[in-house]
Coordinates of C-alpha atoms in Angstrom, one line a residue:
M292 CA 123.5 113.6 252.4
M293 CA 126.5 111.4 252.8
P294 CA 125.7 107.8 253.8
V295 CA 127.3 107.3 257.2
S296 CA 129.1 104.1 258.0
S297 CA 132.0 103.1 260.2
P298 CA 135.2 104.9 259.0
T299 CA 136.8 101.6 257.9
S300 CA 133.8 100.4 255.9
M301 CA 133.5 103.9 254.4
L302 CA 137.1 103.6 253.2
A303 CA 136.6 100.2 251.7
V304 CA 133.4 101.3 249.9
V305 CA 135.0 104.5 248.6
C306 CA 137.9 102.6 247.2
L307 CA 135.8 99.9 245.6
L308 CA 133.4 102.3 243.9
A309 CA 136.3 104.5 242.7
H310 CA 137.8 101.5 241.0
R311 CA 134.4 100.6 239.4
A312 CA 133.7 104.1 238.4
V313 CA 136.9 104.7 236.5
G314 CA 138.3 101.3 235.7
S315 CA 140.9 101.4 233.0
N316 CA 140.2 105.1 232.3
A317 CA 142.5 106.4 235.0
F318 CA 143.6 110.0 234.4
N319 CA 146.6 111.8 236.0
W320 CA 145.4 115.2 237.2
S321 CA 149.0 116.3 238.0
H322 CA 149.5 116.5 234.2
I323 CA 147.1 119.5 234.1
E324 CA 148.7 122.8 234.9
P325 CA 146.3 124.9 237.0
S326 CA 145.1 128.1 235.3
W327 CA 143.1 131.2 236.1
D328 CA 141.1 130.4 232.9
L329 CA 139.2 127.2 231.9
Q330 CA 141.7 125.2 229.8
Y331 CA 140.3 121.8 229.1
T332 CA 142.1 118.5 228.5
P333 CA 140.4 115.3 227.2
C334 CA 139.9 112.8 230.0
Y335 CA 137.8 109.8 231.1
D336 CA 136.5 108.6 227.8
G337 CA 134.7 111.7 226.4
L338 CA 134.9 114.1 229.3
Q339 CA 137.0 117.3 229.5
C340 CA 139.0 118.2 232.6
A341 CA 140.5 121.4 233.9
R342 CA 142.1 122.8 237.0
L343 CA 140.9 126.3 237.8
L344 CA 142.8 128.5 240.1
L345 CA 140.7 130.5 242.6
P346 CA 141.5 132.6 245.7
L347 CA 141.8 130.6 248.9
D348 CA 140.2 133.4 250.9
W349 CA 137.3 135.2 249.1
L350 CA 137.1 137.8 251.8
N351 CA 140.6 138.9 250.9
S352 CA 140.7 137.9 247.2
S353 CA 142.6 141.1 246.2
D354 CA 145.4 140.5 248.7
G355 CA 148.6 139.7 246.9
N356 CA 149.6 137.3 249.7
N357 CA 146.4 135.3 249.5
G358 CA 146.9 131.7 248.7
T359 CA 145.0 129.8 246.0
V360 CA 143.1 126.6 245.5
A361 CA 143.1 124.5 242.3
I362 CA 139.5 123.2 241.6
A363 CA 139.3 120.0 239.6
I364 CA 136.5 120.3 237.0
A365 CA 135.0 117.6 234.7
K366 CA 132.6 118.5 231.9
L367 CA 130.6 116.4 229.5
P368 CA 130.2 118.6 226.4
A369 CA 126.8 119.2 224.9
K370 CA 125.7 117.3 221.8
V371 CA 125.7 120.5 219.8
G372 CA 128.2 123.4 219.6
A373 CA 127.9 126.6 221.6
D374 CA 126.9 128.5 218.5
H375 CA 123.9 126.2 217.8
D376 CA 120.5 127.7 218.3
R377 CA 119.5 124.7 220.4
Y378 CA 122.5 125.0 222.8
G379 CA 121.2 125.6 226.3
G380 CA 124.4 126.4 228.2
T381 CA 126.0 124.6 231.1
V382 CA 124.3 122.8 234.0
I383 CA 126.5 122.5 237.1
T384 CA 125.8 119.6 239.4
N385 CA 126.9 118.6 242.9
P386 CA 126.4 115.0 244.1
G387 CA 126.3 115.7 247.8
G388 CA 128.2 114.5 250.9
P389 CA 129.5 117.0 251.8
G390 CA 132.8 115.6 250.5
D391 CA 131.6 113.6 247.5
S392 CA 133.7 113.9 244.3
G393 CA 132.0 115.8 241.5
V394 CA 134.6 114.2 239.1
V395 CA 133.5 110.7 240.1
H396 CA 129.9 111.8 239.8
M397 CA 130.5 112.9 236.3
I398 CA 132.2 109.6 235.4
K399 CA 129.3 107.6 236.8
N400 CA 126.3 109.8 236.2
G401 CA 127.2 112.6 233.8
R402 CA 125.6 111.0 230.7
Y403 CA 122.5 110.0 232.6
L404 CA 122.1 113.6 234.0
Q405 CA 122.6 115.0 230.5
G406 CA 119.9 112.7 229.2
M407 CA 117.7 114.0 232.0
V408 CA 118.0 117.7 231.2
D409 CA 118.4 117.5 227.4
G410 CA 115.2 118.0 225.4
N411 CA 114.7 120.7 222.8
R412 CA 117.9 122.2 224.2
H413 CA 121.2 120.5 224.7
Y414 CA 123.5 121.2 227.7
D415 CA 127.0 120.9 228.8
V416 CA 127.0 119.1 232.2
L417 CA 129.8 120.0 234.6
S418 CA 130.8 119.1 238.1
F419 CA 133.8 119.8 240.3
D420 CA 135.5 118.6 243.4
P421 CA 134.9 121.3 246.0
R422 CA 138.0 122.8 247.7
G423 CA 139.7 120.2 249.9
V424 CA 138.0 117.3 248.1
F425 CA 139.7 114.5 246.2
Y426 CA 141.4 115.9 243.1
S427 CA 141.2 119.6 244.1
T428 CA 144.2 120.9 245.9
P429 CA 145.2 121.5 248.6
T430 CA 143.5 118.4 250.1
A431 CA 141.8 118.1 253.5
N432 CA 143.7 115.0 254.5
C433 CA 144.6 115.0 258.2
Y434 CA 147.2 112.4 257.8
E435 CA 150.6 112.6 256.1
D436 CA 150.6 108.9 255.1
E437 CA 147.9 106.3 254.6
P438 CA 148.9 103.9 257.4
D439 CA 148.3 106.6 260.0
G440 CA 144.9 107.2 258.7
N441 CA 144.1 103.5 258.5
L442 CA 145.1 103.0 262.1
A443 CA 143.0 105.9 263.2
E444 CA 140.0 104.4 261.4
W445 CA 140.6 101.0 263.0
Q446 CA 140.7 102.6 266.4
M447 CA 137.5 104.3 265.7
R448 CA 135.8 101.1 264.8
G449 CA 136.7 99.6 268.2
F450 CA 134.5 102.2 269.9
G451 CA 131.3 100.9 268.3
L452 CA 128.4 103.1 267.2
L453 CA 127.1 105.7 269.6
D454 CA 124.8 104.0 272.2
G455 CA 124.3 107.0 274.5
S456 CA 126.1 105.5 277.4
K457 CA 128.3 108.0 279.4
Q458 CA 131.3 105.7 279.5
Q459 CA 131.4 105.3 275.7
L460 CA 130.7 109.0 275.2
R461 CA 133.6 110.0 277.3
R462 CA 136.0 108.0 275.2
R463 CA 134.4 109.0 271.9
R464 CA 134.4 112.7 272.9
A465 CA 138.1 112.5 273.8
H466 CA 138.8 110.8 270.4
A467 CA 136.8 113.5 268.6
T468 CA 138.8 116.2 270.3
A469 CA 142.1 114.4 269.5
R470 CA 141.1 114.1 265.8
G471 CA 140.0 117.8 265.7
Q472 CA 143.4 118.7 267.1
R473 CA 145.2 116.5 264.6
C474 CA 143.4 118.0 261.7
A475 CA 144.0 121.5 262.9
Q476 CA 147.7 120.8 263.2
A477 CA 147.7 119.3 259.7
D478 CA 146.1 122.4 258.4
K479 CA 149.1 124.5 259.3
G480 CA 151.0 122.7 256.6
Q481 CA 148.2 122.7 254.0
S482 CA 147.5 126.4 253.3
S483 CA 144.9 126.4 256.2
I484 CA 142.5 124.8 253.7
R485 CA 140.0 123.8 256.5
E486 CA 139.5 127.4 257.4
F487 CA 138.2 128.0 253.9
M488 CA 136.1 124.9 253.1
S489 CA 132.7 126.1 254.3
T490 CA 129.8 126.0 251.8
A491 CA 129.9 129.8 251.6
S492 CA 133.4 129.5 250.0
V493 CA 132.2 126.7 247.7
A494 CA 129.2 128.8 246.6
R495 CA 131.6 131.7 245.8
D496 CA 133.8 129.2 243.8
M497 CA 130.7 128.2 241.9
L498 CA 129.9 131.8 241.0
A499 CA 133.4 132.2 239.7
I500 CA 133.1 129.0 237.6
V501 CA 129.8 130.4 236.1
D502 CA 131.6 133.6 235.2
K503 CA 134.6 131.7 233.7
I504 CA 132.2 129.5 231.6
E505 CA 130.5 132.6 230.2
E506 CA 133.8 134.3 229.5
S507 CA 135.1 131.3 227.5
R508 CA 131.8 130.8 225.7
S509 CA 131.4 134.5 224.8
A510 CA 135.0 134.8 223.5
A511 CA 134.6 131.7 221.4
L512 CA 131.3 132.7 219.9
V513 CA 132.4 136.2 219.0
K514 CA 135.5 135.0 217.3
A515 CA 133.9 131.9 215.6
P516 CA 133.1 132.0 211.9
K517 CA 129.5 131.8 210.8
S518 CA 128.2 128.2 211.1
G519 CA 124.7 128.7 209.8
H520 CA 123.2 128.3 213.3
R521 CA 123.3 132.0 214.2
D522 CA 122.8 134.9 211.9
D523 CA 124.6 138.3 211.9
A524 CA 121.9 139.9 214.2
Q525 CA 122.4 137.2 216.8
R526 CA 126.2 137.7 216.7
L527 CA 125.8 141.4 217.1
E528 CA 123.4 140.8 220.0
L529 CA 125.9 138.5 221.7
R530 CA 128.8 140.9 221.1
S531 CA 126.7 143.7 222.6
S532 CA 125.9 141.6 225.7
V533 CA 129.6 140.8 226.2
D534 CA 130.5 144.5 225.8
M535 CA 127.8 145.5 228.3
G536 CA 129.1 143.0 230.9
A537 CA 125.9 141.1 231.3
E538 CA 126.1 138.9 234.4
A539 CA 126.1 135.2 233.8
R540 CA 123.6 133.1 235.6
L541 CA 123.8 129.6 237.2
Q542 CA 121.9 126.5 235.9
Y543 CA 122.2 123.9 238.6
F544 CA 121.1 120.4 239.6
G545 CA 122.0 119.5 243.2
T546 CA 121.3 116.3 245.1
S547 CA 121.4 115.7 248.9
Y548 CA 124.0 118.1 250.5
G549 CA 124.2 119.6 247.0
T550 CA 120.7 121.0 247.7
F551 CA 122.2 122.9 250.7
L552 CA 124.9 124.2 248.4
G553 CA 122.3 125.3 245.9
N554 CA 120.1 126.9 248.6
T555 CA 123.1 128.7 249.9
F556 CA 124.1 130.0 246.4
L557 CA 120.5 131.1 245.7
S558 CA 120.2 132.9 249.1
M559 CA 123.6 134.6 248.7
F560 CA 123.3 135.5 245.0
P561 CA 119.6 135.4 244.0
G562 CA 120.2 137.5 240.9
R563 CA 122.7 135.1 239.5
V564 CA 120.4 132.1 239.2
H565 CA 118.6 131.1 236.0
R566 CA 117.4 127.5 236.7
M567 CA 117.8 125.4 239.8
V568 CA 116.7 121.8 240.5
L569 CA 117.2 120.5 244.0
D570 CA 116.6 116.9 244.8
G571 CA 116.6 115.3 248.2
L572 CA 116.3 118.5 250.3
V573 CA 118.4 119.4 253.2
V574 CA 116.8 122.1 255.4
G575 CA 119.4 124.9 255.7
E576 CA 118.4 126.0 259.2
E577 CA 118.5 122.5 260.6
Y578 CA 121.8 121.7 258.9
V579 CA 123.6 124.6 260.4
D580 CA 122.0 124.0 263.8
L581 CA 123.2 120.3 263.6
E582 CA 119.6 119.3 264.1
W583 CA 119.9 116.0 262.2
S584 CA 117.1 114.2 264.0
T585 CA 114.5 115.6 261.6
N586 CA 116.3 113.8 258.7
L587 CA 115.0 110.5 260.1
A588 CA 111.3 111.2 259.7
D589 CA 110.8 108.5 257.0
T590 CA 113.7 106.2 257.7
A591 CA 111.4 103.5 259.3
H592 CA 109.3 103.5 256.1
V593 CA 112.4 102.8 254.0
V594 CA 113.5 99.9 256.3
D595 CA 110.0 98.5 256.2
Y596 CA 109.9 98.8 252.4
F597 CA 113.0 96.6 252.3
Y598 CA 111.2 93.8 254.0
Q599 CA 107.8 94.4 252.4
S600 CA 109.3 94.4 248.8
C601 CA 111.3 91.3 249.7
F602 CA 108.2 89.5 250.8
E603 CA 106.4 90.5 247.6
A604 CA 109.3 89.3 245.5
G605 CA 109.1 85.9 247.1
P606 CA 111.8 83.5 245.9
F607 CA 113.5 86.4 244.1
C608 CA 114.6 87.7 247.5
P609 CA 117.2 85.6 249.2
L610 CA 115.7 86.4 252.7
W611 CA 112.2 85.1 251.8
R612 CA 111.1 81.7 253.1
A613 CA 108.1 79.7 251.9
F614 CA 106.6 79.6 255.4
D615 CA 106.7 83.4 255.8
M616 CA 103.1 84.7 256.3
S617 CA 104.1 88.4 256.1
W618 CA 107.0 90.8 255.7
T619 CA 107.1 91.2 259.5
T620 CA 108.2 87.6 259.9
I621 CA 111.3 88.4 257.8
K622 CA 112.0 91.5 259.7
S623 CA 111.7 89.7 263.0
R624 CA 114.3 87.2 262.0
V625 CA 116.8 89.9 261.2
D626 CA 116.0 92.0 264.3
K627 CA 116.5 88.9 266.4
L628 CA 119.9 88.3 264.7
V629 CA 121.0 91.9 265.5
A630 CA 119.9 91.7 269.1
D631 CA 121.6 88.3 269.5
L632 CA 124.9 89.7 268.1
D633 CA 124.6 92.7 270.5
D634 CA 124.2 90.3 273.4
N635 CA 126.6 87.7 272.2
P636 CA 129.3 89.0 269.8
R637 CA 130.7 86.4 267.5
A638 CA 134.5 85.8 267.6
I639 CA 136.0 85.6 264.1
A640 CA 139.5 84.1 263.8
N641 CA 140.1 85.7 260.5
T642 CA 142.8 84.2 258.2
D643 CA 142.5 86.9 255.6
G644 CA 143.0 89.9 257.9
P645 CA 142.9 90.6 261.6
E646 CA 140.9 88.7 264.1
T647 CA 137.7 90.5 265.0
V648 CA 134.2 90.3 266.5
I649 CA 130.9 90.7 264.8
T650 CA 128.2 92.6 266.7
G651 CA 124.8 94.0 265.8
D652 CA 126.6 97.2 264.7
E653 CA 128.0 95.5 261.7
I654 CA 124.5 94.7 260.5
R655 CA 123.4 98.2 261.1
I656 CA 126.3 99.6 259.1
A657 CA 125.6 97.2 256.3
M658 CA 122.0 98.4 256.0
M659 CA 122.9 102.1 255.5
D660 CA 123.9 102.3 251.8
P661 CA 121.1 99.9 250.6
L662 CA 118.5 102.2 252.1
Y663 CA 119.9 104.9 249.8
A664 CA 120.0 102.8 246.6
P665 CA 117.4 100.0 246.7
L666 CA 117.6 99.2 243.0
D667 CA 121.4 98.5 243.2
L668 CA 121.8 97.3 246.7
F669 CA 118.7 95.6 248.2
D670 CA 119.6 92.2 246.6
G671 CA 123.1 92.3 248.0
L672 CA 121.9 93.2 251.4
A673 CA 119.4 90.4 251.4
T674 CA 122.1 87.9 250.5
L675 CA 124.4 89.2 253.2
L676 CA 121.7 88.9 255.8
H677 CA 120.7 85.5 254.6
D678 CA 124.3 84.3 255.0
A679 CA 124.6 85.9 258.4
L680 CA 121.4 84.1 259.6
Q681 CA 123.1 80.9 258.6
G682 CA 126.2 81.8 260.6
N683 CA 128.3 82.7 257.5
Y684 CA 129.7 86.2 258.0
T685 CA 132.0 86.3 254.9
L686 CA 130.0 89.0 253.0
L687 CA 129.5 91.0 256.2
L688 CA 133.3 91.0 256.8
E689 CA 133.9 92.1 253.3
R690 CA 131.3 94.8 253.5
T691 CA 132.9 96.2 256.6
G692 CA 136.4 96.1 255.1
I693 CA 137.8 93.7 257.7
T694 CA 139.2 91.1 255.3
G695 CA 142.0 91.4 252.8
S696 CA 143.9 94.0 254.9
K697 CA 147.3 92.3 254.4
K698 CA 147.8 94.7 251.5
D699 CA 147.0 98.4 251.3
A700 CA 143.4 99.2 250.5
C701 CA 143.1 100.6 246.9
S702 CA 146.7 99.8 246.2
P703 CA 146.1 98.7 242.5
V704 CA 145.1 102.2 241.5
R705 CA 146.7 104.6 243.9
S706 CA 145.8 107.7 241.9
L707 CA 142.1 107.1 242.7
E708 CA 142.4 106.7 246.5
Y709 CA 140.2 109.0 248.4
S710 CA 140.7 107.8 252.0
W711 CA 140.1 111.3 253.5
M712 CA 136.5 111.7 252.4
D713 CA 135.3 111.6 256.0
Q714 CA 137.8 114.2 256.9
A715 CA 136.8 116.5 254.1
S716 CA 133.2 116.0 255.0
M717 CA 133.9 116.9 258.6
A718 CA 135.7 120.1 257.6
V719 CA 132.6 121.2 255.6
R720 CA 129.7 120.2 257.9
C721 CA 131.4 121.2 261.1
G722 CA 132.6 124.5 259.6
D723 CA 129.0 125.2 258.3
A724 CA 127.5 124.4 261.7
K725 CA 127.4 126.4 264.9
D726 CA 130.3 125.6 267.3
V727 CA 129.2 122.7 269.5
T728 CA 132.5 122.0 271.3
D729 CA 131.1 123.4 274.5
R730 CA 128.1 121.0 274.7
D731 CA 128.4 118.5 277.6
L732 CA 128.0 114.8 277.7
T733 CA 124.4 115.1 279.0
F734 CA 123.5 116.8 275.7
W735 CA 125.1 114.2 273.5
E736 CA 123.7 111.4 275.6
A737 CA 120.1 112.7 275.1
Y738 CA 120.9 113.4 271.4
A739 CA 122.1 109.8 270.7
Q740 CA 119.1 108.3 272.5
K741 CA 116.7 110.6 270.6
L742 CA 118.1 109.4 267.2
K743 CA 118.1 105.8 268.2
G744 CA 114.5 106.2 269.3
L745 CA 113.6 107.6 265.9
S746 CA 115.4 104.8 264.0
P747 CA 116.6 101.8 265.9
D748 CA 118.2 100.6 262.7
I749 CA 120.5 103.5 261.8
G750 CA 119.9 106.1 264.5
G751 CA 123.2 105.4 266.3
L752 CA 125.0 105.5 262.9
W753 CA 123.4 108.9 262.0
A754 CA 124.2 110.4 265.3
E755 CA 127.9 109.9 264.5
V756 CA 127.8 112.8 262.0
P757 CA 127.0 115.7 264.3
F758 CA 128.9 114.1 267.2
A759 CA 132.1 114.3 265.2
C760 CA 131.8 118.1 265.4
S761 CA 132.0 117.9 269.2
G762 CA 135.8 118.0 269.0
W763 CA 136.3 120.0 265.8
Q764 CA 138.8 122.8 266.3
T765 CA 138.8 124.8 263.1
R766 CA 136.3 127.6 262.5
P767 CA 135.9 128.9 258.9
K768 CA 136.7 132.5 258.0
Y769 CA 133.7 132.7 255.6
R770 CA 130.4 131.2 256.7
F771 CA 126.7 131.6 255.7
D772 CA 124.0 130.5 258.1
G773 CA 121.0 132.1 256.6
P774 CA 118.4 133.4 256.1
F775 CA 117.8 130.7 253.4
E776 CA 115.4 132.7 251.2
S777 CA 115.2 134.5 247.9
P778 CA 113.0 137.2 246.3
R779 CA 110.2 136.3 243.9
P780 CA 111.6 135.2 240.5
D781 CA 111.3 137.4 237.4
E782 CA 111.5 135.7 234.0
T783 CA 112.5 139.1 232.5
I784 CA 116.0 138.6 234.0
R785 CA 115.5 141.4 236.5
S786 CA 118.6 142.3 238.4
G787 CA 118.7 140.8 241.9
R788 CA 116.0 138.2 241.2
P789 CA 116.2 134.6 240.0
S790 CA 114.9 133.9 236.5
A791 CA 112.6 131.1 237.6
P792 CA 111.2 129.5 240.7
L793 CA 112.9 126.4 242.2
L794 CA 112.0 122.9 241.1
L795 CA 112.2 120.6 244.1
L796 CA 112.3 116.8 243.7
S797 CA 111.8 114.2 246.3
S798 CA 111.2 110.5 246.5
L799 CA 108.2 109.3 248.4
Y800 CA 110.2 107.8 251.3
D801 CA 113.8 109.0 251.6
P802 CA 116.0 107.6 254.5
V803 CA 117.7 110.9 255.3
T804 CA 116.0 113.7 253.4
P805 CA 112.3 113.2 254.0
L806 CA 109.6 114.7 251.7
R807 CA 108.5 117.2 254.4
S808 CA 112.0 118.8 254.1
A809 CA 111.2 119.8 250.5
A810 CA 108.1 121.7 251.7
K811 CA 110.1 123.5 254.4
V812 CA 112.7 124.6 251.9
A813 CA 110.0 125.8 249.4
R814 CA 108.6 128.2 252.0
G815 CA 111.7 130.4 251.7
H816 CA 111.6 130.7 247.9
P817 CA 108.4 132.1 246.4
G818 CA 106.9 130.1 243.5
S819 CA 108.8 126.9 244.3
R820 CA 107.2 123.7 243.5
V821 CA 107.7 120.2 244.8
L822 CA 107.5 117.3 242.4
L823 CA 107.0 113.9 244.1
Q824 CA 108.4 110.8 242.6
K825 CA 106.8 107.8 244.2
S826 CA 110.0 105.8 244.6
V827 CA 111.8 104.8 247.7
G828 CA 115.5 105.7 248.3
H829 CA 117.7 108.7 248.6
C830 CA 116.7 111.4 246.1
A831 CA 114.4 110.9 243.1
F832 CA 117.5 111.1 240.8
L833 CA 119.2 108.2 242.6
S834 CA 116.3 106.0 243.7
S835 CA 114.8 105.2 240.3
P836 CA 114.7 106.3 236.7
S837 CA 111.4 108.0 235.7
E838 CA 110.5 109.2 232.3
C839 CA 107.7 111.3 233.9
T840 CA 110.2 113.1 236.1
K841 CA 112.5 113.6 233.2
R842 CA 109.8 115.3 231.1
Y843 CA 109.1 117.8 233.9
V844 CA 112.8 118.5 234.4
R845 CA 113.4 119.0 230.7
D846 CA 110.4 121.4 230.4
Y847 CA 111.6 123.4 233.4
M848 CA 115.1 123.7 232.1
E849 CA 113.9 125.1 228.8
T850 CA 111.0 127.3 229.9
G851 CA 111.3 127.8 233.7
R852 CA 107.8 126.4 234.2
V853 CA 107.2 124.3 237.3
P854 CA 104.7 121.4 237.4
P855 CA 101.2 122.0 238.7
E856 CA 100.7 121.8 242.4
G857 CA 100.5 118.2 243.6
T858 CA 102.2 116.6 240.6
E859 CA 103.4 113.1 241.1
C860 CA 105.5 110.8 239.0
E861 CA 105.8 107.0 239.0
P862 CA 109.2 105.3 239.0
D863 CA 110.0 103.1 236.1
C864 CA 111.9 100.4 238.0
A865 CA 111.5 98.6 241.4
P866 CA 113.9 96.5 243.5
W867 CA 114.4 92.8 242.9
W868 CA 113.4 93.0 239.3
P869 CA 115.6 93.7 236.3
C870 CA 115.8 97.4 235.3
P871 CA 116.8 97.7 231.7
M872 CA 116.8 101.5 231.7
D873 CA 119.8 103.7 232.1
R874 CA 119.9 105.1 235.7
A875 CA 122.0 107.0 238.2
H876 CA 124.2 105.4 240.8
L877 CA 125.6 106.5 244.2
P878 CA 128.6 108.7 243.3
R879 CA 131.1 106.8 245.4

């Protein structure tokens, strides 16, 4: 699920990572003409890109007046051709959010994911920007120009994180309502995209993509000359399956919110699933009920792991001191700093941006992303906290996006800006959820206090996500809220049944999708199996590389076999130490 930070810091991080992800390989999507078929163009140093036209409203897809969406698709081709006997088809992946860019995910992690699923068979790996997101059009941007959006985010920052006080909640509720109204008004000029951004619509898009992939592959294979990899009998079998209209089936790897998308697809279209790996499980029933408190079950373990691993790393961790007797000493120093900043905010007369104040909230915000990605971000967080303890807030200011605002954020590569990620995310998660606009301040006060009690470090930050829906005005036309379940799989490709059970992955301690959530999801899908990777961070895929996990994933993709009950895998890397292995990174 999407790391939650202050809107301003989110914008800064999104821009920074988009620059890092693409660098000099910028690609102009407007040069691709949208098509009802998959027509690929070379892009991003070895990828292939397309813009697929699909109906805006799947409930009225035959209506001649129905609008369209153009879905941005990025594919990493398999290492063998589609006519090769070791070709395994296409694996579709979604990185999460909701609102994360599948295109950026492919640029950053496509090759790693392909290496994870490739074994005796070789796969195309494909992802897409869901409707309203980044390169897909129309976009779910609530603001006509960037300055308006930036001003709104700065205003939001001034409110502080949810603390459960009625005075703050009144202002925040009014602001959430105003934003909901603003986005609803913007929708009138954007093909009403927010009315059609629910996960149900995205799942139906994914089904259409599966069918388009199979159409393209079948047509190419039937027409292709003999290559020595398939004999005449195989070609006749393929031609026969095309003539009979055999239904294509999805192969899928979803992380975080991508597990909710996968679960939704499987529950809606169980007979169209061949293989499905879900990593970092979101419980469907809890997600649509906006019951996000259950996500924080293991957050404290991840926070403690930051300090424990720092203490064990000794001088390799910038926060460590020679007089520290245990990790709790390090944590106490930081906790005292946060409490002191809450009680006595620091005045910053910034010369590289607006004047500001530093409170404990800025530390809480800075901690969020590193809890997701310890390998990449623990060291930077420790350095930031070390400096702050010394009274140097430079890194903290940079992390929150407060400095350098004299020029537009992301201005060097304007084609890669994605400043509306939070707005796209709200459209999906608030549209998927039950309507909560009638809930009073007493409910939200108790909700905020509950989450802060579960996690003093990020509870107030996490409460921001469902609270944003308190003022959301747009309800989707097409919505699925369960039941999240499927029939028993049948490897004989029986109509209406998936071809294999679910393979569910989880890290040992995940800050927002705890291990227990995987067990809850498994109960709705007979034969599902949970594979535990004993790493810390968000999703097994993102928290650490593991050759053990890869072996089980490869075997599952080829055979449909799930690991034995209770299977555990060790991670191959740990924070603070060099990790020479290729690995995945946060897709933003």
